[in-house]
Coordinates of C-alpha atoms and ligand atoms in Angstrom, one line a residue:
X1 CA 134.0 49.6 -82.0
X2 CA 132.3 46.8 -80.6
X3 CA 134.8 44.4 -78.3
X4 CA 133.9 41.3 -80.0
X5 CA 135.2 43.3 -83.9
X6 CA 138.4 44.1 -81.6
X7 CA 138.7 40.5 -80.5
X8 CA 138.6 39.5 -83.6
X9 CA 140.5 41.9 -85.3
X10 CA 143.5 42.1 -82.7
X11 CA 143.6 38.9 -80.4
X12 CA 142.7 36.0 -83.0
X13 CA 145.3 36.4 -85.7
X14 CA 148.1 37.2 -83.0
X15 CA 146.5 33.5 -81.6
X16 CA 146.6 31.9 -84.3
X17 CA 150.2 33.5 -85.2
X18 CA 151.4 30.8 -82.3
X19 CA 151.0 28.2 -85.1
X20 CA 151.0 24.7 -83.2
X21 CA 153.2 22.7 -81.0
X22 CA 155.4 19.7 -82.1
X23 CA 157.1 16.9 -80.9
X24 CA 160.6 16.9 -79.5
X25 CA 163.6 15.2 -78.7
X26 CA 166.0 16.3 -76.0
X27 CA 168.9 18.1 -77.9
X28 CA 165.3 20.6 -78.9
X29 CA 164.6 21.2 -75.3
X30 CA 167.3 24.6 -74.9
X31 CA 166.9 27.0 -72.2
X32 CA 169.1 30.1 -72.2
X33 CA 171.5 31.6 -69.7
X34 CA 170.0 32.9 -67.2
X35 CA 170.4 34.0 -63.5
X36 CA 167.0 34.8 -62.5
X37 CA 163.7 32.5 -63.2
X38 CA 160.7 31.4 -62.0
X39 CA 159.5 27.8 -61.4
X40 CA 156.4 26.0 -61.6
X41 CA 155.7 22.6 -59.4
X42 CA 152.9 20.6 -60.3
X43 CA 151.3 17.9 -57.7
X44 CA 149.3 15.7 -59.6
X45 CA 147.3 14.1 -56.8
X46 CA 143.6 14.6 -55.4
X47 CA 142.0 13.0 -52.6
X48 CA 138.9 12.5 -54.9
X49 CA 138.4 13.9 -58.8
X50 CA 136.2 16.7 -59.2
X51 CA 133.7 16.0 -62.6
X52 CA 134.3 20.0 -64.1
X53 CA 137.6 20.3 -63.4
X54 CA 140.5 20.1 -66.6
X55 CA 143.8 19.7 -64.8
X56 CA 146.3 16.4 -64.9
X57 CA 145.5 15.1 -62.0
X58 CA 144.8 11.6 -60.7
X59 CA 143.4 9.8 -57.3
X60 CA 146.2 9.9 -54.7
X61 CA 147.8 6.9 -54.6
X62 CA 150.5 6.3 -52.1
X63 CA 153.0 4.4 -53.6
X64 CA 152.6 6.2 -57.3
X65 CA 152.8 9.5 -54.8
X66 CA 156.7 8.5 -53.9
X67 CA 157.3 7.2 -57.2
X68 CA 156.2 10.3 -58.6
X69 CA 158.1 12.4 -55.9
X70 CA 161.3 10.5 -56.3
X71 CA 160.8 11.6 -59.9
X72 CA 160.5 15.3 -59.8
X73 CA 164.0 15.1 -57.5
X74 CA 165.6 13.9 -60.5
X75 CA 163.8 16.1 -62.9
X76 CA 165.3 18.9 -60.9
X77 CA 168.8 17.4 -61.1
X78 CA 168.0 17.3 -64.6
X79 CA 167.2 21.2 -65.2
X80 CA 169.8 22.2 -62.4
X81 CA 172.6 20.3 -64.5
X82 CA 171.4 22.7 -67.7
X83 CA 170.7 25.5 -66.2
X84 CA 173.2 26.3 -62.8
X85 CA 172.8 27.3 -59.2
X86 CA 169.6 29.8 -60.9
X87 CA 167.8 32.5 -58.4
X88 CA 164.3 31.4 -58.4
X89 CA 162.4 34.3 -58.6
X90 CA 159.3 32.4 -57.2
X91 CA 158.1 28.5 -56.7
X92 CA 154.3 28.3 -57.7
X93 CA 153.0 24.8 -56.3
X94 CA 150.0 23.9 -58.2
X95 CA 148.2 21.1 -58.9
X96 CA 146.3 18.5 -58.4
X97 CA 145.9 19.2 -55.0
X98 CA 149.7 19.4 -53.8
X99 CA 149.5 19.0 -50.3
X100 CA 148.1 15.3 -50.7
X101 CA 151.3 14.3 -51.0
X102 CA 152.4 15.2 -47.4
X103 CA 155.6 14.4 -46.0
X104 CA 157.1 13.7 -50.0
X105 CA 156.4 18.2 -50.8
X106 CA 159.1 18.5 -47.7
X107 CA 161.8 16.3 -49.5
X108 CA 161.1 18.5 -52.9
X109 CA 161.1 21.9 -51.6
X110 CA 164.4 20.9 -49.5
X111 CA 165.6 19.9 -52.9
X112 CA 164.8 22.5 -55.1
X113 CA 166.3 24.9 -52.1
X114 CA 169.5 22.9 -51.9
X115 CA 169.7 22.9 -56.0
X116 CA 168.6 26.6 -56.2
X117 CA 168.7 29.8 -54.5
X118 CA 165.3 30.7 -53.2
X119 CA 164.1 33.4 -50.6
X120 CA 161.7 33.2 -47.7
X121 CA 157.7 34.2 -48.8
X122 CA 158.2 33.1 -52.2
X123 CA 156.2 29.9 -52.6
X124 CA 152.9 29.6 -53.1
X125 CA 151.2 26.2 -52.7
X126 CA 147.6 25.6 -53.4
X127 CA 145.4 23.2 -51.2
X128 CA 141.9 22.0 -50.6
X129 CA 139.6 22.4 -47.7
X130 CA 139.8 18.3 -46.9
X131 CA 143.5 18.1 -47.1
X132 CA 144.0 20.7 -44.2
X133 CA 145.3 19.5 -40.9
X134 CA 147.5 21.4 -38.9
X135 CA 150.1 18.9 -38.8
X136 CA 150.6 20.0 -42.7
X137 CA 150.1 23.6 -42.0
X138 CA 153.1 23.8 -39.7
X139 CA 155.1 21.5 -42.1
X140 CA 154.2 24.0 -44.6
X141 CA 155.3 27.0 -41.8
X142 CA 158.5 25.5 -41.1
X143 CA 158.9 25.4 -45.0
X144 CA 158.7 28.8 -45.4
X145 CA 155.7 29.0 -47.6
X146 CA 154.9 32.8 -48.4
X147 CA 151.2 31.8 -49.5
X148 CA 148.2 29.2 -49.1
X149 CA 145.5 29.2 -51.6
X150 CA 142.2 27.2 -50.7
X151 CA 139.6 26.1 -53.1
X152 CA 136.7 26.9 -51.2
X153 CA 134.8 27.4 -54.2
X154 CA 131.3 27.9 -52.3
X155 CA 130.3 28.7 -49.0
X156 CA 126.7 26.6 -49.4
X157 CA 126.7 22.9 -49.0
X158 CA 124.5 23.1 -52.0
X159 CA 126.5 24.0 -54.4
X160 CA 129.5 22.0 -52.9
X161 CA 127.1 19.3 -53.8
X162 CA 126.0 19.9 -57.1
X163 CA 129.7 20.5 -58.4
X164 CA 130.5 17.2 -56.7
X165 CA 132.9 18.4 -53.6
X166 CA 133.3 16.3 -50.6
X167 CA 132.9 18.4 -47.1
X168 CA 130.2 21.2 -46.6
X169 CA 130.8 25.0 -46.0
X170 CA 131.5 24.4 -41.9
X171 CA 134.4 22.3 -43.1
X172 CA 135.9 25.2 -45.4
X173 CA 135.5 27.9 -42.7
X174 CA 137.3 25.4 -40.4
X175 CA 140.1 25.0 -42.7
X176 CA 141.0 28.8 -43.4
X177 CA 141.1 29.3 -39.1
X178 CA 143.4 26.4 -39.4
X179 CA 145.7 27.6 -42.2
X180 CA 145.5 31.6 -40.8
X181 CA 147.3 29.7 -37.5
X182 CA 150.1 29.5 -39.2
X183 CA 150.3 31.2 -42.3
X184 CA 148.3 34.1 -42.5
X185 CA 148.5 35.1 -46.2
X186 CA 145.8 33.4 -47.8
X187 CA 144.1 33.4 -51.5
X188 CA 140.1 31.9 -51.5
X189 CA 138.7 30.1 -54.6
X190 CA 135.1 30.8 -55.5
X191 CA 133.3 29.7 -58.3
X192 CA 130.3 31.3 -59.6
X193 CA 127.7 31.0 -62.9
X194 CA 127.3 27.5 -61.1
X195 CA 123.9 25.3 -62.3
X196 CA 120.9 27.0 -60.4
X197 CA 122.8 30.1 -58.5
X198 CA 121.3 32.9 -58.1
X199 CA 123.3 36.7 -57.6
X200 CA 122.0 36.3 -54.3
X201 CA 123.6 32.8 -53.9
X202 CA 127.3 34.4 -55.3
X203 CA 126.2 37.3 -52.9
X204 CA 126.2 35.3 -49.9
X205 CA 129.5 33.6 -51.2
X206 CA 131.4 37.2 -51.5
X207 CA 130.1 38.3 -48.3
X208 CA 131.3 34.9 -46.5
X209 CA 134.7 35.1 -48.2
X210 CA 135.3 39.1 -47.2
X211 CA 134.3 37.8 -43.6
X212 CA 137.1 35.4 -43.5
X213 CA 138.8 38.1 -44.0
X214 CA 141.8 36.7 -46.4
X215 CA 144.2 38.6 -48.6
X216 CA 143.2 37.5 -51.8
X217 CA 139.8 36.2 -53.3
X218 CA 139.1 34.9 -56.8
X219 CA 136.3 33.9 -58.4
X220 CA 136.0 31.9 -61.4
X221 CA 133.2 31.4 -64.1
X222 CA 132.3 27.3 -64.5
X223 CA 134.6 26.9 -67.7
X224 CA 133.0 23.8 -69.4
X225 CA 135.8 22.2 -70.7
X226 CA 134.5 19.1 -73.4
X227 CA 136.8 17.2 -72.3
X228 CA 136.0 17.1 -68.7
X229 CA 133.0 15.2 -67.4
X230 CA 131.3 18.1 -66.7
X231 CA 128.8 18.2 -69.1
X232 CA 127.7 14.7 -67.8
X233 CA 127.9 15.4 -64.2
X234 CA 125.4 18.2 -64.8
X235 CA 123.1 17.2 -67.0
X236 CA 124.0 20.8 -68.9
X237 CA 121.2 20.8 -70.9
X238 CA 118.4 20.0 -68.4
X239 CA 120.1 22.8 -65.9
X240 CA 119.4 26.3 -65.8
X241 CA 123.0 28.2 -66.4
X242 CA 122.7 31.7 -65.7
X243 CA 122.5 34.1 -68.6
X244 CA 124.9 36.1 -70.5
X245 CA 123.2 39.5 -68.6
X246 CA 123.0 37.6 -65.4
X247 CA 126.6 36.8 -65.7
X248 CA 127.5 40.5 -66.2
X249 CA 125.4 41.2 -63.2
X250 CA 127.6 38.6 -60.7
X251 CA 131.0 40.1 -62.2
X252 CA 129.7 43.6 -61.5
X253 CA 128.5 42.7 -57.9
X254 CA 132.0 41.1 -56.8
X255 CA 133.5 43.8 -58.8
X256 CA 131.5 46.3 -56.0
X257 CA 131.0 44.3 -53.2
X258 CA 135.1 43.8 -53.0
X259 CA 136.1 47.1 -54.0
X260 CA 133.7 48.4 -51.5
X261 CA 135.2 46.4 -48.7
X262 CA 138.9 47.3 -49.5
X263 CA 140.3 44.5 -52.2
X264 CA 141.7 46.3 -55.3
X265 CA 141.7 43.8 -58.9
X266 CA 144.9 42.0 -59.3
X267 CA 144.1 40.3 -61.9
X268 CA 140.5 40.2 -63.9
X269 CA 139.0 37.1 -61.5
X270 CA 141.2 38.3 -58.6
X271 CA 140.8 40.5 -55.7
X272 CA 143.6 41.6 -53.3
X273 CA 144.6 43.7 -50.1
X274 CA 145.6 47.2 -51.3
X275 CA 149.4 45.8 -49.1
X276 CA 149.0 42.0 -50.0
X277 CA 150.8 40.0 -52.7
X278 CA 149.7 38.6 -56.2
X279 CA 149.5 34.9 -56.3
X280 CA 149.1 33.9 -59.7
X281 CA 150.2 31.3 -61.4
X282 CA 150.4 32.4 -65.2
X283 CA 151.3 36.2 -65.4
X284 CA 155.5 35.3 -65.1
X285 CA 157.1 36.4 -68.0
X286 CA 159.9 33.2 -67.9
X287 CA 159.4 29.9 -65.6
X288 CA 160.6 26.8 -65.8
X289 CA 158.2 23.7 -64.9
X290 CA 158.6 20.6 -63.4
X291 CA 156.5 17.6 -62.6
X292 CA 153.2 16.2 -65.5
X293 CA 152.0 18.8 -67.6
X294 CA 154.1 21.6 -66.0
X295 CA 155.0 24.2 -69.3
X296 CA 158.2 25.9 -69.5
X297 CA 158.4 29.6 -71.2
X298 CA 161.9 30.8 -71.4
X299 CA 162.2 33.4 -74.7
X300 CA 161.5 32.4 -78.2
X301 CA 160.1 28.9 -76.7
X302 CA 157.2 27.2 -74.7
X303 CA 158.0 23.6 -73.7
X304 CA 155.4 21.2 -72.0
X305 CA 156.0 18.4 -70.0
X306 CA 154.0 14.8 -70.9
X307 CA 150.7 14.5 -69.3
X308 CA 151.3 11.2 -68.5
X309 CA 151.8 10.6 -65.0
X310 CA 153.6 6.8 -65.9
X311 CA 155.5 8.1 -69.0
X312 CA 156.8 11.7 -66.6
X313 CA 158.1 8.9 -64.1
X314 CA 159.9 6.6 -67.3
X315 CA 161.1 9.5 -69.3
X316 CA 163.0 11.6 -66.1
X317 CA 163.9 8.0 -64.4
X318 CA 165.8 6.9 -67.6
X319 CA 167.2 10.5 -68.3
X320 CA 165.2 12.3 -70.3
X321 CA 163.5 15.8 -69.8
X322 CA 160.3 15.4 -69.3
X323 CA 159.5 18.2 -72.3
X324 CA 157.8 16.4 -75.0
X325 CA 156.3 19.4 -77.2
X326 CA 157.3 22.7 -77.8
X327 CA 156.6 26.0 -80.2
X328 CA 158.8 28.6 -80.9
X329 CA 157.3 32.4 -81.0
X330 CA 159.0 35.6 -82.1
X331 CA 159.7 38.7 -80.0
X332 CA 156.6 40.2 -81.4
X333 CA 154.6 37.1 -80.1
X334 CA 156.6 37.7 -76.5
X335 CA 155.1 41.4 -76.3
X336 CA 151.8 40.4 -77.3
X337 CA 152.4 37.9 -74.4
X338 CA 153.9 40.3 -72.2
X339 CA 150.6 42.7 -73.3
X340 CA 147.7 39.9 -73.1
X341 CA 149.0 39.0 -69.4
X342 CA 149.4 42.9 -68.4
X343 CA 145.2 43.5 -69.3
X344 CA 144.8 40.4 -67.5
X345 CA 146.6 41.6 -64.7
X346 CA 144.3 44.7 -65.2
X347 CA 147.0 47.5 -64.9
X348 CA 150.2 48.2 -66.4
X349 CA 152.9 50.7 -67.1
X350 CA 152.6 53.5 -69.8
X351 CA 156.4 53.4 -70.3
X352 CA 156.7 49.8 -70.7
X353 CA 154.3 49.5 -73.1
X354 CA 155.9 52.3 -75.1
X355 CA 159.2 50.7 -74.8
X356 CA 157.9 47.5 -76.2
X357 CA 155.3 49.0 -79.2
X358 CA 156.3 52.6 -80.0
X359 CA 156.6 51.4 -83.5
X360 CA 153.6 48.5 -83.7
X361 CA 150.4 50.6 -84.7
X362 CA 148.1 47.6 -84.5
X363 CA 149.1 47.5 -80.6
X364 CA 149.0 51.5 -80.5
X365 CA 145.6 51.1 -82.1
X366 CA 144.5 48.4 -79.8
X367 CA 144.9 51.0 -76.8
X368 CA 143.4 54.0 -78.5
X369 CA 140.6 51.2 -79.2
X370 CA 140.5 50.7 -75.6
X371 CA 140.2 54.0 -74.2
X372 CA 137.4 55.4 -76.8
X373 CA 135.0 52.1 -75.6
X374 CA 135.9 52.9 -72.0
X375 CA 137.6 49.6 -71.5
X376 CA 141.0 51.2 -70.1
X377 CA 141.6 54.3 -68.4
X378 CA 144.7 56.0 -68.2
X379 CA 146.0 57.3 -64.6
X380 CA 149.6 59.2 -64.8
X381 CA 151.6 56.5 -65.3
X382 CA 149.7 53.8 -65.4
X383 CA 146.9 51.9 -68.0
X384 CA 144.2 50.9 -65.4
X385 CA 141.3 48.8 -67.2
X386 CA 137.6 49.8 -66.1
X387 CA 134.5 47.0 -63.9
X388 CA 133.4 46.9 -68.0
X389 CA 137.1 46.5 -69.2
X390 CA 137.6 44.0 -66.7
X391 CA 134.3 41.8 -67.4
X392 CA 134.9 41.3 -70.9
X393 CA 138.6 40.3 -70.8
X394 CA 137.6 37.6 -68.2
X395 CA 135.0 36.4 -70.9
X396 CA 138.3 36.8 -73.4
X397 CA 140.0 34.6 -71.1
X398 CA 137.6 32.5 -70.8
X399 CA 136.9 32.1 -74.7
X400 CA 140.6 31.1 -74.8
X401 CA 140.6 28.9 -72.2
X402 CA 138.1 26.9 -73.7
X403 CA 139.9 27.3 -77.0
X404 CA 142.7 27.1 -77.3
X405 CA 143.9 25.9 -73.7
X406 CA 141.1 23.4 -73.9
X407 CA 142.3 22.0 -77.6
X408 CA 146.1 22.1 -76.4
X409 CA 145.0 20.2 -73.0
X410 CA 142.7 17.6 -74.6
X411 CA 144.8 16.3 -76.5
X412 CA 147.8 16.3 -73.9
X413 CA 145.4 14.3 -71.8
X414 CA 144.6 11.9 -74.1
X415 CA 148.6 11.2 -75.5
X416 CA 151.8 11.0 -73.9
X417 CA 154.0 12.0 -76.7
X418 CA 151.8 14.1 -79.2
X419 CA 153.6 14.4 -82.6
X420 CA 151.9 17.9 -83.5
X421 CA 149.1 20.0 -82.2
X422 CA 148.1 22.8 -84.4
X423 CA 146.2 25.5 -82.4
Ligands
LIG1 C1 143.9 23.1 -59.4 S1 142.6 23.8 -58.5 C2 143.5 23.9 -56.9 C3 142.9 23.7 -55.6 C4 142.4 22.3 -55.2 N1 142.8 21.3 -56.0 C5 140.9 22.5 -55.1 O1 140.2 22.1 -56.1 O2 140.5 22.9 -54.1 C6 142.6 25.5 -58.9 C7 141.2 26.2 -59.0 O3 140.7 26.1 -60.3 C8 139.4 26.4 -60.3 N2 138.7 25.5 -61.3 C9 139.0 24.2 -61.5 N3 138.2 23.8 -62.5 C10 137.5 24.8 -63.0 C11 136.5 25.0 -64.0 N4 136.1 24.0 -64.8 N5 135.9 26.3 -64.1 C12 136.3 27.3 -63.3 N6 137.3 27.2 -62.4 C13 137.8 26.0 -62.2 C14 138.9 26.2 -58.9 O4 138.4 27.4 -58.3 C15 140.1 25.6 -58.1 O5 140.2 26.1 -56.8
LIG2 S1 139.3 21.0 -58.8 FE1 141.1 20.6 -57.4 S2 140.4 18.9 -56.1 FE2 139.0 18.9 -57.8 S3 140.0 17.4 -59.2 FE3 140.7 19.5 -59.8 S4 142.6 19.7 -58.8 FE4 141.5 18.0 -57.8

C-alpha cells in the first residue's frame, strides 16, 4: 500500500475526529487529580524576529518582559491553587527565546520550585546563539537546568543570512564552548531544505554539528507556514527550494552521517547519544502550560492559553486562567495520540501498544500496514521504524504542521479570544 493511501486512510479521519476548538469560560477550564505532570513555560521574547518562524513571540521589551513575568507568577498561583503541591515530571522552557528575559527566568523557576515539587536535570530551556553570555549560563547552572538547546540552525554565514539571523557561524561555535562550561548537555538546531542549499551545504552543517560534539542534534525542514512572512522574506517563488527527491536525499544523509558517528533517532528530526536524554517538547502524554499560547493536555481535554501577549497579562492579573479555547477528545483519540507521538518518537513498546489496541483492528492494521512497506521493523520487544519509515513520518509531521497546527495557530495569532476553530 502506498504511504500517502495509508495517510489518508488512517491519520486524516482520526484528524479530523478532533472536531474543532471552542471558546471558554473559567468554570470549563477542569484539570483532574493528579500527582504527577509535566509543565510547559513559554518565553515570549526575541532579541530580533526571525521572517519564517510561526511561534508567539514578540521583540524583547523590558518593561512588557517584567510585566509579562510578574504575570506567569500569578498564573502559577492560579494552577497551583487548582491543582496542589503536583510532582512536575519535567519543566520544558520554550519560546520565544526564553533566556531574553534574564534575571525575571530566576524569579519563575524559584517560583514554580517553591509552588511545586521538581527534581534536579529536569528543565530544559531553549536559547539562541546571540543571547549566550556566561553570566546567563551560570545563572542557568545555579538553576539547575538539566538541558540547553541552541538554535544554531546553520553553520554558514550564508544561510544565516538568507533566513534572516543576526551573528555568523564563529558566533554559534562560540556560544556552544560557552554553554558546554557550564552545562554540558546540549541539543543543536539545524535547519535544512533552506533556499539555494545544496546536500553538500546540509553536509557541511551535520559534520560541524557532530564536531561540536553535543548530545543531541535536530534538524528541521523550512516549514512555510502562510502566515509567517516567510514567503515574503524569500521571494519563494523566484528561489530554488530543493526537490522532493533532493529532500529524501538530505534526510537520508543525516540519517547516515549521525548514525555513523554514534547518535541513535529519538525522535524523526532528532538525533541523540546512545546514554543522553530526550529533549522534546511535544511527546508528554499530560502537561500543563503556562505563559501566551502555552497548551495544556490533561485526559479527555486540550486547553490553550490566549496568544495575546496584553490580553495573557489582563486575563491572569484580574484572575482569570489564561485558557481561552479548548476541545475535548475521547480515549480512542488519546491512544491515537499516545500512538502518533510514539512513531514520531520512532520506537515504542510491543506491549503497550497491545495493551492500548488489542481490540482496534484499524490500529492493528495500521501496523501490519507498516511492516509489509518496510516502514517499521519489529525487534523483540520493541516497534523500531526504518531511515524510509522515518523520512515519511517527518513529511507527515510536517503535512500537519502546516495543516492543521498552522490553521489552529493562524488564527490564535490573529484573535485573542477565538469563539470556535474548526480543524
Ligand atoms: C522557538 S525556536 C527556539 C530557539 C531560539 N528562539 C532560536 O530561534 O534560536 C525552536 C526551533 O524551531 C525551529 N524553527 C522555527 N521556525 C521554523 C520553521 N518555519 N521551519 C522549521 N523549523 C523552524 C528552529 O530550528 C528553532 O531553533
Ligand atoms: S526562530 Fe527563535 S529567534 Fe527567531 S523569531 Fe522564532 S523564536 Fe525568535
Amino acid at each position: 500500500m502506498r504511504i500517502w493511501k495509508l495517510v489518508e486512510y488512517f491519520f486524516l479521519p482520526e484528524l479530523r475526529r478532533y472536531g474543532k476548538f471552542t471558546h471558554i469560560k473559567d468554570r470549563d477550564f477542569i484539570l483532574p487529580k493528579t500527582k504527577k505532570i509535566g509543565l510547559y513555560l513559554h518565553i515570549p521574547f526575541c532579541h530580533s524576529l526571525c521572517p519564517y518562524c510561526p511561534y508567539d513571540r514578540i521583540l524583547f521589551e523590558k518593561t512588557l518582559s517584567e510585566r509579562y513575568t510578574n504575570a506567569v507568577i500569578k498564573e502559577i498561583e492560579l494552577i497551583k491553587d487548582k491543582v496542589g503541591k503536583v510532582e512536575i515530571t519535567s519543566l520544558y522552557i520554550g519560546g520565544g527565546t526564553p533566556t531574553t528575559i534574564g534575571k525575571n527566568l530566576e524569579k519563575i523557576i524559584t517560583k514554580i520550585k517553591g509552588e511545586f515539587l521538581i527534581k534536579e536535570n529536569t528543565i530544559f530551556i531553549e536559547t539562541n546563539p546571540n543571547d549566550i553570555t556566561e553570566g546567563k549560563m551560570a545563572m542557568l547552572k545555579d538553576l539547575g537546568i538539566g538541558m540547553v538547546s541552541i538554535g544554531v540552525q546553520s553553520f554558514q554565514d550564508k544561510f544565516l543570512r538568507a533566513i534572516g539571523r543576526n551573528y555568523n557561524a564563529k558566533t554559534a561555535m562560540k556560544a556552544i564552548e560557552i554553554v558546554k562550561k557550564y552545562i554540558n548537555n546540549i541539543n543543536i538546531d539545524l535547519m535544512f531544505v533552506l533556499p539555494e542549499q545544496s546536500e553538500k551545504d546540509f553536509e557541511y552543517d551535520l559534520k560541524k554539528a557532530i564536531e561540536a560534539d553535543v548530545q543531541q542534534i535536530t534538524a528541521y525542514p523550512l516549514f512555510t507556514f502562510p502566515y509567517s512572512q516567510v514567503g515574503k522574506f524569500l521571494k519563494i517563488n523566484s528561489v530554488k527550494l530543493p526537490s522532493f527527491r533532493s529532500r529524501k536525499r538530505m534526510f537520508y544523509l543525516m540519517y547516515n552521517i549521525l548514525t555513523e558517528n554514534e547518535y541513535v533517532p529519538a525522535s524523526v528530526w532528532g538525533f541523540k547519544k546512545p546514554t543522553g536524554t530526550e529533549f522534546s517538547s511535544v511527546s508528554r502524554m499530560y502537561y500543563i502550560g503556562l505563559g501566551a499560547s502555552a497548551a495544556t493536555k490533561v485526559p479527555g481535554k486540550f486547553y490553550m492559553n490566549t496568544f495575546s501577549i496584553p490580553h495573557y497579562i489582563e486575563r491572569v492579573n484580574s484572575g482569570h486562567f489564561a485558557e481561552v479555547v479548548k476541545m475535548d477528545y475521547t480515549k480512542r483519540m488519546d491512544n491515537y495520540y499516545w500512538l502518533y507521538w510514539k512513531i514520531y518518537e520512532t520506537h515504542f513498546q510491543k506491549s503497550e501498544f497491545e495493551k492500548r489496541f488489542r481490540n482496534d483492528k484499524k490500529a492493528l492494521f495500521l501496523i501490519k500496514a507498516l511492516e509489509t512497506g518496510s516502514f517499521i521493523k519489529t525487534r523483540s520487544a520493541h516497534y523500531t521504524l526504518t531511515r524510509k519509515g522515518m523520512f515519511y513520518v517527518h513529511l507527515l509531521q510536517n503535512l500537519i504542521a502546516l495543516n492543521h497546527i498552522g490553521k489552529v495557530w493562524g488564527k490564535m495569532i490573529h484573535e485573542a479570544e477565538p469563539r470556535e476553530i474548526q480543524l
